[in-house]
Amino acid sequence: MQRAVEAQLDLLAPVLEPLGEAFAAEGHELALVGGPVRDALLGRPVTDLDLTTSARPEQTEAILKRERGPIWDMGRAFGTIGTRRGEWTIEITTYRSEIYDPSSRKPEVDFGDSLPGDLGRRDFTINAMAVSLPSREIVDPYGGVVDLAQRVIRTPGAPESSFSDDPLRMMRAARFAAQLGFTVAPEVIAAMTAMAARIEIISAERVRDELVKLILAPYPRLGLTLLVETGLADHVLPELPALKLESDEHHRHKDVYEHSLTVLEQAIAQESRLGGPDFVSRFAALMHDVGKPRTRRFVDGGVVTFHNHDVVGAKLTRKRMQALKFSNDEIAAVSRLVELHLRFHGYGEGQWTDSAVRRYVRDADDLLERLHILTRADCTTRNARKAARLAATYDELESRIARLSEEESLASLRPDLDGNQIMEILGLAPGREVGEAYAFLMERRLDHGPSTPEEAEAALRTWWAERQAR
């Protein structure tokens, strides 16, 4: 670990050493702190430069001005002054000692006077380490190096005190488990379980941001399982634990909760099709069956049905994402994928007409690649023959889509005549009738494929005459 730190610090020396020397010359301490130290110890690339200092904000600002770098002070109220050195954005924060109001996560900021005291207020021991500058001495008063080596997440002090101060740290524990593949210490899990309801005082936006980071992490199952087992998910994503449907010896069915986590992992395995981690694809995979608890019915013979769970699930997904303050575009994309996730199962053994294939592409629109991923990921059967048959059938559907796309430009599916041509042919002004004519031509395009302008005009005139005669 020491060698890993030295290697990273050698790379950062042109940036950090001059700053360390400048602060030392003024009688102030300066240290690299938190995530950058953790990542350096793990041998991971350092992407952020967070520094802490004994200097007060005005003293930090004065030193940076002498160093002739850009300065911004939007975080001055929290003791933070920002600067930039080459490609690096640097934030330098005065040692802090925070006091929390139990009814709010916003601290009353008070400046501290020691590095160990500043480290003690941080969320986890693996983030409560520092490297003094310019000496490069590792400062680790809470055993973060040992916890890194043992791959454990624990708090510097009592977890109950830490989570009482800032309940969002419970979400962060799950997020770090998902990002690093670490286990969470038993006392931390116990505190999360006992205090889960305190997450309610955190803003939806902050919860959303942690959830997104968790979902996009390398091991999201670890974090999601922790949220469910501690009861945090009951407050931030209740649709997930609700998938643990009760079963009995007479009504057996697939474990929808475990199935959904497996679908998420199988969707992640296909992300090369999208160029990398994609929240919309992952969250749709996680949420695709959330409509099942609402639609579960038992019928004769011990059969369980979930009719319309795709439509119900889309509505539940939209409602949850709205509560978490996601953007309208994200809400529309994820809920649409949930709504469409069963569409392929009407394909049978490939009996769809070309018209049905065109409608599949039209309905998916710019979500088509994600729908391919979700549909393939949704096969979790242990029956190898059935899995192979489903995969081959979807291969056939994708081949048909590719063929029709090449022949008909499905990616930009439009009627054979545009709105201006419709108005000219029918002698119409802009209005509802033009929209109806456009819709007729679109349906015709989906049913029959592309036509020549002459064929489209003839069909349009016939449709219009029949419409006028009604």
Short mmCIF file of C-alpha atoms in Angstrom, two decimals:
data_model
loop_
_atom_site.label_atom_id
_atom_site.label_comp_id
_atom_site.label_asym_id
_atom_site.label_seq_id
_atom_site.Cartn_x
_atom_site.Cartn_y
_atom_site.Cartn_z
CA MET A 1 0.00 0.00 0.00
CA GLN A 2 2.83 2.37 0.82
CA ARG A 3 4.32 1.68 -2.60
CA ALA A 4 0.95 2.37 -4.23
CA VAL A 5 0.72 5.70 -2.42
CA GLU A 6 4.26 6.64 -3.37
CA ALA A 7 3.56 5.86 -7.02
CA GLN A 8 0.46 8.07 -7.05
CA LEU A 9 2.18 10.88 -5.17
CA ASP A 10 5.07 10.79 -7.62
CA LEU A 11 2.56 11.46 -10.39
CA LEU A 12 0.93 14.25 -8.39
CA ALA A 13 4.18 15.76 -7.06
CA PRO A 14 4.25 18.70 -9.52
CA VAL A 15 0.87 19.77 -8.17
CA LEU A 16 0.94 18.81 -4.49
CA GLU A 17 4.52 19.48 -3.41
CA PRO A 18 4.53 23.22 -4.26
CA LEU A 19 1.24 23.64 -2.38
CA GLY A 20 2.53 21.70 0.63
CA GLU A 21 5.68 23.82 0.74
CA ALA A 22 3.71 27.06 0.36
CA PHE A 23 1.42 26.22 3.29
CA ALA A 24 4.34 24.98 5.43
CA ALA A 25 6.20 28.23 4.79
CA GLU A 26 3.26 30.09 6.36
CA GLY A 27 3.20 27.73 9.36
CA HIS A 28 0.13 25.76 8.25
CA GLU A 29 -0.48 22.04 7.88
CA LEU A 30 -1.77 20.65 4.57
CA ALA A 31 -2.80 17.08 3.77
CA LEU A 32 -4.33 15.05 0.97
CA VAL A 33 -7.43 13.49 2.53
CA GLY A 34 -10.36 11.14 2.06
CA GLY A 35 -11.17 9.40 -1.23
CA PRO A 36 -7.89 10.25 -2.99
CA VAL A 37 -5.90 8.59 -0.20
CA ARG A 38 -8.19 5.55 -0.21
CA ASP A 39 -7.86 5.17 -3.97
CA ALA A 40 -4.09 5.65 -3.86
CA LEU A 41 -3.79 2.92 -1.22
CA LEU A 42 -5.90 0.61 -3.39
CA GLY A 43 -3.75 1.35 -6.42
CA ARG A 44 -6.67 2.99 -8.21
CA PRO A 45 -6.28 6.17 -10.26
CA VAL A 46 -6.82 9.32 -8.20
CA THR A 47 -9.44 11.48 -9.91
CA ASP A 48 -10.10 14.11 -7.23
CA LEU A 49 -7.75 16.18 -5.11
CA ASP A 50 -9.31 16.98 -1.74
CA LEU A 51 -6.99 18.69 0.72
CA THR A 52 -7.47 19.75 4.32
CA THR A 53 -5.52 22.39 6.20
CA SER A 54 -5.08 24.12 9.53
CA ALA A 55 -5.28 27.45 7.68
CA ARG A 56 -8.51 29.41 7.86
CA PRO A 57 -10.27 30.11 4.52
CA GLU A 58 -8.92 33.65 4.23
CA GLN A 59 -5.39 32.39 4.85
CA THR A 60 -5.81 29.65 2.25
CA GLU A 61 -7.07 32.23 -0.22
CA ALA A 62 -4.08 34.49 0.42
CA ILE A 63 -1.62 31.64 -0.16
CA LEU A 64 -3.33 30.62 -3.39
CA LYS A 65 -3.28 34.18 -4.64
CA ARG A 66 0.48 34.30 -4.14
CA GLU A 67 0.71 31.03 -6.05
CA ARG A 68 -1.08 32.81 -8.92
CA GLY A 69 -3.70 30.18 -9.61
CA PRO A 70 -7.44 30.60 -10.31
CA ILE A 71 -9.54 30.75 -7.14
CA TRP A 72 -13.22 30.24 -6.35
CA ASP A 73 -14.86 30.40 -2.97
CA MET A 74 -18.44 29.14 -3.37
CA GLY A 75 -17.76 26.75 -0.49
CA ARG A 76 -16.35 29.43 1.82
CA ALA A 77 -19.22 29.00 4.30
CA PHE A 78 -18.03 25.40 4.77
CA GLY A 79 -14.37 26.41 4.88
CA THR A 80 -13.59 25.37 1.29
CA ILE A 81 -11.56 27.32 -1.25
CA GLY A 82 -11.10 25.91 -4.75
CA THR A 83 -8.31 26.25 -7.26
CA ARG A 84 -7.00 24.59 -10.39
CA ARG A 85 -3.55 23.36 -11.34
CA GLY A 86 -3.29 22.07 -14.90
CA GLU A 87 -5.87 19.32 -15.35
CA TRP A 88 -6.55 19.07 -11.61
CA THR A 89 -9.41 20.71 -9.76
CA ILE A 90 -8.40 21.09 -6.10
CA GLU A 91 -10.55 21.83 -3.06
CA ILE A 92 -8.83 22.89 0.15
CA THR A 93 -10.95 22.81 3.30
CA THR A 94 -10.10 24.06 6.76
CA TYR A 95 -10.12 21.41 9.52
CA ARG A 96 -13.71 21.12 10.63
CA SER A 97 -15.62 20.17 13.73
CA GLU A 98 -19.32 19.86 12.96
CA ILE A 99 -22.38 19.92 15.20
CA TYR A 100 -25.59 18.38 13.80
CA ASP A 101 -29.19 19.23 14.53
CA PRO A 102 -30.91 15.84 15.05
CA SER A 103 -33.80 16.94 12.81
CA SER A 104 -31.55 17.91 9.89
CA ARG A 105 -28.51 16.55 8.04
CA LYS A 106 -27.12 20.07 7.55
CA PRO A 107 -24.30 20.65 10.02
CA GLU A 108 -23.40 23.80 11.84
CA VAL A 109 -19.84 24.25 10.65
CA ASP A 110 -17.18 25.07 13.19
CA PHE A 111 -13.49 25.05 12.37
CA GLY A 112 -11.28 22.51 14.11
CA ASP A 113 -7.65 22.70 15.07
CA SER A 114 -6.23 19.22 14.40
CA LEU A 115 -6.00 16.73 11.56
CA PRO A 116 -7.06 13.70 13.70
CA GLY A 117 -10.10 15.66 14.87
CA ASP A 118 -11.02 16.47 11.27
CA LEU A 119 -10.60 12.84 10.22
CA GLY A 120 -12.77 11.64 13.10
CA ARG A 121 -15.85 13.39 11.72
CA ARG A 122 -15.66 11.54 8.39
CA ASP A 123 -18.03 8.76 7.34
CA PHE A 124 -15.85 5.63 7.23
CA THR A 125 -12.36 4.67 8.33
CA ILE A 126 -11.31 4.04 4.73
CA ASN A 127 -12.11 7.70 4.05
CA ALA A 128 -10.57 8.93 7.32
CA MET A 129 -6.93 8.75 6.26
CA ALA A 130 -4.62 11.51 5.12
CA VAL A 131 -1.18 12.06 3.61
CA SER A 132 0.65 15.04 5.11
CA LEU A 133 2.30 17.36 2.61
CA PRO A 134 5.03 17.77 1.68
CA SER A 135 6.37 14.99 4.01
CA ARG A 136 4.10 12.25 2.53
CA GLU A 137 3.48 10.78 5.99
CA ILE A 138 0.33 8.64 6.15
CA VAL A 139 -1.96 9.71 8.99
CA ASP A 140 -4.37 6.93 9.98
CA PRO A 141 -5.73 7.36 13.52
CA TYR A 142 -8.78 5.09 13.01
CA GLY A 143 -7.33 1.99 11.33
CA GLY A 144 -8.38 2.70 7.78
CA VAL A 145 -5.35 0.95 6.31
CA VAL A 146 -6.23 -2.27 8.14
CA ASP A 147 -9.86 -2.01 7.05
CA LEU A 148 -8.76 -1.50 3.45
CA ALA A 149 -6.58 -4.59 3.68
CA GLN A 150 -9.45 -6.58 5.19
CA ARG A 151 -11.96 -5.05 2.75
CA VAL A 152 -14.31 -3.90 5.52
CA ILE A 153 -16.45 -0.77 5.83
CA ARG A 154 -16.72 0.62 9.36
CA THR A 155 -17.09 4.04 10.96
CA PRO A 156 -14.33 5.92 12.86
CA GLY A 157 -16.51 6.07 15.98
CA ALA A 158 -19.79 4.51 17.04
CA PRO A 159 -21.92 4.01 13.91
CA GLU A 160 -25.06 5.10 15.79
CA SER A 161 -23.48 8.48 16.44
CA SER A 162 -22.25 8.81 12.86
CA PHE A 163 -25.62 7.93 11.33
CA SER A 164 -27.48 10.13 13.77
CA ASP A 165 -25.31 13.04 12.65
CA ASP A 166 -25.78 12.27 8.96
CA PRO A 167 -28.27 9.52 7.98
CA LEU A 168 -27.15 9.70 4.36
CA ARG A 169 -24.04 7.82 5.49
CA MET A 170 -26.19 4.68 5.70
CA MET A 171 -26.80 4.95 1.95
CA ARG A 172 -23.12 5.65 1.43
CA ALA A 173 -22.21 2.42 3.25
CA ALA A 174 -24.28 0.48 0.73
CA ARG A 175 -22.82 2.51 -2.12
CA PHE A 176 -19.21 1.86 -1.08
CA ALA A 177 -19.97 -1.86 -0.71
CA ALA A 178 -21.23 -1.80 -4.31
CA GLN A 179 -18.31 0.25 -5.61
CA LEU A 180 -15.48 -1.56 -3.84
CA GLY A 181 -16.89 -5.05 -3.30
CA PHE A 182 -16.27 -4.69 0.45
CA THR A 183 -18.25 -6.20 3.31
CA VAL A 184 -19.89 -3.96 5.92
CA ALA A 185 -18.94 -4.46 9.58
CA PRO A 186 -21.66 -6.17 11.67
CA GLU A 187 -21.99 -3.21 14.06
CA VAL A 188 -22.52 -0.91 11.09
CA ILE A 189 -25.23 -3.18 9.67
CA ALA A 190 -26.90 -3.31 13.10
CA ALA A 191 -26.93 0.48 13.35
CA MET A 192 -28.30 0.83 9.80
CA THR A 193 -31.08 -1.60 10.64
CA ALA A 194 -32.00 0.15 13.89
CA MET A 195 -31.84 3.64 12.39
CA ALA A 196 -33.17 3.07 8.87
CA ALA A 197 -36.15 5.37 9.38
CA ARG A 198 -33.83 8.37 9.91
CA ILE A 199 -33.16 8.38 6.16
CA GLU A 200 -36.55 10.12 5.89
CA ILE A 201 -34.99 13.46 6.88
CA ILE A 202 -32.67 13.37 3.84
CA SER A 203 -33.77 15.18 0.70
CA ALA A 204 -34.98 13.07 -2.21
CA GLU A 205 -32.25 14.54 -4.42
CA ARG A 206 -29.44 13.38 -2.10
CA VAL A 207 -30.95 9.89 -1.78
CA ARG A 208 -31.31 9.73 -5.57
CA ASP A 209 -27.68 10.68 -6.15
CA GLU A 210 -26.44 7.93 -3.83
CA LEU A 211 -28.80 5.40 -5.42
CA VAL A 212 -27.54 6.26 -8.90
CA LYS A 213 -23.92 5.81 -7.81
CA LEU A 214 -24.83 2.47 -6.24
CA ILE A 215 -26.66 1.24 -9.35
CA LEU A 216 -23.74 2.27 -11.59
CA ALA A 217 -21.15 0.60 -9.33
CA PRO A 218 -19.35 -2.62 -10.32
CA TYR A 219 -21.23 -4.72 -7.72
CA PRO A 220 -24.73 -3.23 -7.34
CA ARG A 221 -26.20 -6.46 -5.99
CA LEU A 222 -24.08 -6.07 -2.83
CA GLY A 223 -25.40 -2.58 -2.16
CA LEU A 224 -29.02 -3.34 -3.05
CA THR A 225 -29.03 -6.46 -0.86
CA LEU A 226 -27.73 -4.38 2.04
CA LEU A 227 -30.48 -1.77 1.52
CA VAL A 228 -33.13 -4.49 1.60
CA GLU A 229 -31.72 -6.45 4.54
CA THR A 230 -31.33 -3.36 6.75
CA GLY A 231 -34.76 -1.96 5.90
CA LEU A 232 -33.39 1.16 4.20
CA ALA A 233 -34.99 0.09 0.94
CA ASP A 234 -38.41 0.21 2.64
CA HIS A 235 -37.93 3.99 2.82
CA VAL A 236 -36.06 4.81 -0.39
CA LEU A 237 -37.07 2.08 -2.88
CA PRO A 238 -39.93 0.06 -1.34
CA GLU A 239 -40.79 -1.61 -4.64
CA LEU A 240 -37.61 -3.68 -4.35
CA PRO A 241 -38.27 -5.51 -1.04
CA ALA A 242 -41.90 -5.88 -2.13
CA LEU A 243 -40.63 -8.31 -4.78
CA LYS A 244 -39.96 -10.84 -2.01
CA LEU A 245 -43.37 -12.37 -2.62
CA GLU A 246 -44.69 -14.76 -0.02
CA SER A 247 -45.08 -18.32 -1.25
CA ASP A 248 -46.43 -21.52 0.20
CA GLU A 249 -46.26 -25.22 -0.58
CA HIS A 250 -49.38 -25.03 -2.77
CA HIS A 251 -48.43 -21.94 -4.79
CA ARG A 252 -44.81 -22.06 -5.87
CA HIS A 253 -43.32 -19.53 -8.27
CA LYS A 254 -40.05 -17.93 -9.19
CA ASP A 255 -38.40 -15.72 -6.55
CA VAL A 256 -39.09 -12.37 -8.21
CA TYR A 257 -36.63 -10.47 -5.98
CA GLU A 258 -33.67 -12.72 -6.76
CA HIS A 259 -34.77 -12.89 -10.40
CA SER A 260 -34.68 -9.08 -10.65
CA LEU A 261 -31.17 -8.89 -9.21
CA THR A 262 -30.03 -11.55 -11.66
CA VAL A 263 -31.62 -9.67 -14.58
CA LEU A 264 -29.71 -6.56 -13.46
CA GLU A 265 -26.43 -8.48 -13.48
CA GLN A 266 -27.19 -10.02 -16.88
CA ALA A 267 -28.02 -6.59 -18.27
CA ILE A 268 -24.69 -5.28 -16.98
CA ALA A 269 -22.91 -8.14 -18.78
CA GLN A 270 -24.26 -6.79 -22.10
CA GLU A 271 -23.36 -3.13 -21.60
CA SER A 272 -20.63 -3.24 -24.21
CA ARG A 273 -23.53 -2.74 -26.64
CA LEU A 274 -24.04 0.68 -25.07
CA GLY A 275 -20.40 1.60 -24.67
CA GLY A 276 -20.27 1.28 -20.88
CA PRO A 277 -22.31 1.57 -17.66
CA ASP A 278 -25.80 2.90 -18.30
CA PHE A 279 -28.19 3.87 -15.51
CA VAL A 280 -31.35 3.72 -17.61
CA SER A 281 -30.65 0.16 -18.74
CA ARG A 282 -29.67 -1.00 -15.25
CA PHE A 283 -32.57 0.60 -13.42
CA ALA A 284 -35.08 -0.72 -15.95
CA ALA A 285 -33.66 -4.21 -15.39
CA LEU A 286 -34.05 -3.81 -11.62
CA MET A 287 -37.59 -2.41 -11.84
CA HIS A 288 -39.01 -4.44 -14.73
CA ASP A 289 -41.12 -6.73 -12.52
CA VAL A 290 -42.21 -4.29 -9.79
CA GLY A 291 -45.79 -4.60 -11.02
CA LYS A 292 -45.96 -8.28 -10.03
CA PRO A 293 -46.93 -7.86 -6.36
CA ARG A 294 -49.93 -5.72 -7.38
CA THR A 295 -51.06 -8.10 -10.12
CA ARG A 296 -50.41 -11.54 -8.60
CA ARG A 297 -53.37 -13.88 -8.80
CA PHE A 298 -53.70 -17.56 -7.90
CA VAL A 299 -55.79 -19.68 -10.27
CA ASP A 300 -56.83 -23.32 -10.35
CA GLY A 301 -54.06 -25.87 -10.27
CA GLY A 302 -51.67 -23.70 -8.25
CA VAL A 303 -50.85 -21.49 -11.22
CA VAL A 304 -49.76 -17.93 -10.46
CA THR A 305 -50.51 -15.14 -12.93
CA PHE A 306 -49.28 -11.55 -13.18
CA HIS A 307 -51.47 -10.17 -15.95
CA ASN A 308 -50.66 -6.57 -16.97
CA HIS A 309 -47.70 -6.36 -14.59
CA ASP A 310 -45.79 -4.58 -17.35
CA VAL A 311 -48.27 -1.70 -17.47
CA VAL A 312 -48.70 -1.55 -13.69
CA GLY A 313 -44.92 -1.76 -13.23
CA ALA A 314 -44.38 1.17 -15.58
CA LYS A 315 -46.76 3.30 -13.53
CA LEU A 316 -45.08 2.32 -10.24
CA THR A 317 -41.65 3.01 -11.72
CA ARG A 318 -42.72 6.43 -12.93
CA LYS A 319 -44.19 7.30 -9.53
CA ARG A 320 -41.06 6.18 -7.63
CA MET A 321 -38.71 8.04 -9.95
CA GLN A 322 -40.81 11.19 -9.65
CA ALA A 323 -40.61 10.93 -5.86
CA LEU A 324 -36.82 10.67 -6.14
CA LYS A 325 -36.71 13.76 -8.39
CA PHE A 326 -35.28 12.11 -11.49
CA SER A 327 -35.35 14.08 -14.72
CA ASN A 328 -38.37 13.74 -17.01
CA ASP A 329 -36.21 12.12 -19.69
CA GLU A 330 -34.90 9.47 -17.29
CA ILE A 331 -38.39 8.76 -15.96
CA ALA A 332 -39.81 8.41 -19.48
CA ALA A 333 -37.00 6.11 -20.62
CA VAL A 334 -37.00 3.71 -17.66
CA SER A 335 -40.78 3.47 -17.37
CA ARG A 336 -41.11 2.90 -21.12
CA LEU A 337 -38.64 0.01 -20.99
CA VAL A 338 -40.56 -1.53 -18.09
CA GLU A 339 -43.76 -1.21 -20.11
CA LEU A 340 -42.18 -2.85 -23.18
CA HIS A 341 -40.24 -5.64 -21.50
CA LEU A 342 -42.82 -8.35 -22.31
CA ARG A 343 -43.42 -7.32 -25.91
CA PHE A 344 -40.99 -9.86 -27.37
CA HIS A 345 -42.85 -12.78 -25.81
CA GLY A 346 -45.60 -12.36 -28.38
CA TYR A 347 -43.04 -13.20 -31.07
CA GLY A 348 -43.49 -16.94 -30.51
CA GLU A 349 -41.27 -18.91 -32.88
CA GLY A 350 -40.90 -15.98 -35.25
CA GLN A 351 -44.46 -15.64 -36.49
CA TRP A 352 -44.49 -11.84 -36.40
CA THR A 353 -45.25 -10.11 -39.65
CA ASP A 354 -42.93 -7.42 -40.97
CA SER A 355 -45.59 -4.96 -39.81
CA ALA A 356 -45.29 -6.24 -36.22
CA VAL A 357 -41.50 -5.95 -36.38
CA ARG A 358 -41.78 -2.36 -37.60
CA ARG A 359 -44.11 -1.54 -34.72
CA TYR A 360 -41.68 -3.10 -32.24
CA VAL A 361 -38.96 -0.78 -33.54
CA ARG A 362 -41.30 2.21 -33.65
CA ASP A 363 -42.52 1.66 -30.09
CA ALA A 364 -38.98 1.25 -28.72
CA ASP A 365 -37.69 4.22 -30.73
CA ASP A 366 -34.30 5.35 -29.37
CA LEU A 367 -34.57 2.77 -26.55
CA LEU A 368 -34.32 -0.17 -28.96
CA GLU A 369 -30.77 -1.20 -28.02
CA ARG A 370 -31.64 -1.02 -24.33
CA LEU A 371 -34.80 -3.06 -24.97
CA HIS A 372 -32.67 -5.72 -26.68
CA ILE A 373 -30.50 -5.88 -23.56
CA LEU A 374 -33.42 -5.98 -21.12
CA THR A 375 -35.28 -8.66 -23.04
CA ARG A 376 -32.24 -10.91 -23.28
CA ALA A 377 -31.35 -10.30 -19.62
CA ASP A 378 -34.88 -11.24 -18.54
CA CYS A 379 -34.20 -14.90 -19.35
CA THR A 380 -33.02 -16.46 -16.07
CA THR A 381 -34.28 -20.00 -16.60
CA ARG A 382 -31.99 -22.83 -15.49
CA ASN A 383 -33.29 -24.94 -18.37
CA ALA A 384 -30.37 -24.72 -20.81
CA ARG A 385 -32.46 -25.88 -23.76
CA LYS A 386 -35.17 -23.29 -23.11
CA ALA A 387 -32.58 -20.52 -22.63
CA ALA A 388 -30.88 -21.43 -25.91
CA ARG A 389 -34.22 -21.46 -27.73
CA LEU A 390 -35.15 -18.00 -26.41
CA ALA A 391 -31.73 -16.61 -27.32
CA ALA A 392 -31.97 -18.03 -30.84
CA THR A 393 -35.45 -16.61 -31.28
CA TYR A 394 -34.31 -13.17 -30.21
CA ASP A 395 -31.31 -13.48 -32.54
CA GLU A 396 -33.82 -14.04 -35.32
CA LEU A 397 -35.82 -10.95 -34.29
CA GLU A 398 -32.70 -8.78 -34.25
CA SER A 399 -31.71 -10.15 -37.67
CA ARG A 400 -35.13 -9.24 -39.06
CA ILE A 401 -34.86 -5.77 -37.57
CA ALA A 402 -31.42 -5.36 -39.13
CA ARG A 403 -32.68 -6.52 -42.53
CA LEU A 404 -35.72 -4.26 -42.49
CA SER A 405 -33.61 -1.37 -41.22
CA GLU A 406 -31.25 -1.76 -44.14
CA GLU A 407 -34.13 -1.99 -46.62
CA GLU A 408 -36.43 0.63 -45.13
CA SER A 409 -34.42 2.93 -42.81
CA LEU A 410 -36.39 1.90 -39.72
CA ALA A 411 -34.24 4.14 -37.52
CA SER A 412 -35.98 7.15 -39.07
CA LEU A 413 -39.39 5.63 -39.64
CA ARG A 414 -41.69 8.25 -41.19
CA PRO A 415 -44.77 8.30 -43.44
CA ASP A 416 -44.12 8.43 -47.16
CA LEU A 417 -45.49 12.00 -47.30
CA ASP A 418 -44.76 14.85 -44.90
CA GLY A 419 -47.18 17.39 -43.47
CA ASN A 420 -46.58 19.99 -46.20
CA GLN A 421 -47.24 17.44 -48.93
CA ILE A 422 -50.43 16.30 -47.17
CA MET A 423 -51.74 19.88 -46.97
CA GLU A 424 -50.93 20.52 -50.63
CA ILE A 425 -52.58 17.31 -51.88
CA LEU A 426 -55.75 17.70 -49.78
CA GLY A 427 -55.92 21.50 -49.85
CA LEU A 428 -55.82 21.74 -46.07
CA ALA A 429 -54.56 24.38 -43.67
CA PRO A 430 -52.57 23.31 -40.57
CA GLY A 431 -54.86 21.62 -38.06
CA ARG A 432 -56.27 18.42 -36.63
CA GLU A 433 -57.17 16.90 -40.01
CA VAL A 434 -53.54 17.10 -41.16
CA GLY A 435 -52.52 15.19 -38.04
CA GLU A 436 -55.12 12.51 -38.72
CA ALA A 437 -53.91 12.15 -42.32
CA TYR A 438 -50.33 11.90 -41.10
CA ALA A 439 -51.36 9.18 -38.62
CA PHE A 440 -53.12 7.26 -41.40
CA LEU A 441 -50.00 7.33 -43.56
CA MET A 442 -47.84 6.24 -40.64
CA GLU A 443 -50.08 3.23 -39.99
CA ARG A 444 -49.96 2.42 -43.68
CA ARG A 445 -46.17 2.68 -43.63
CA LEU A 446 -46.00 0.31 -40.65
CA ASP A 447 -48.38 -2.18 -42.24
CA HIS A 448 -47.02 -2.25 -45.80
CA GLY A 449 -43.51 -0.83 -45.69
CA PRO A 450 -42.31 2.06 -47.88
CA SER A 451 -44.30 3.23 -50.91
CA THR A 452 -43.57 5.58 -53.76
CA PRO A 453 -44.93 9.15 -53.39
CA GLU A 454 -47.48 8.33 -56.10
CA GLU A 455 -48.72 5.24 -54.26
CA ALA A 456 -48.90 7.14 -51.00
CA GLU A 457 -50.82 10.01 -52.63
CA ALA A 458 -53.34 7.61 -54.16
CA ALA A 459 -53.91 5.90 -50.81
CA LEU A 460 -54.22 9.28 -49.08
CA ARG A 461 -56.84 10.51 -51.56
CA THR A 462 -58.85 7.28 -51.19
CA TRP A 463 -58.74 7.56 -47.39
CA TRP A 464 -59.79 11.21 -47.55
CA ALA A 465 -62.70 10.52 -49.90
CA GLU A 466 -63.97 7.72 -47.67
CA ARG A 467 -63.61 9.97 -44.65
CA GLN A 468 -65.58 12.78 -46.31
CA ALA A 469 -68.34 10.38 -47.33
CA ARG A 470 -69.00 9.29 -43.73
#
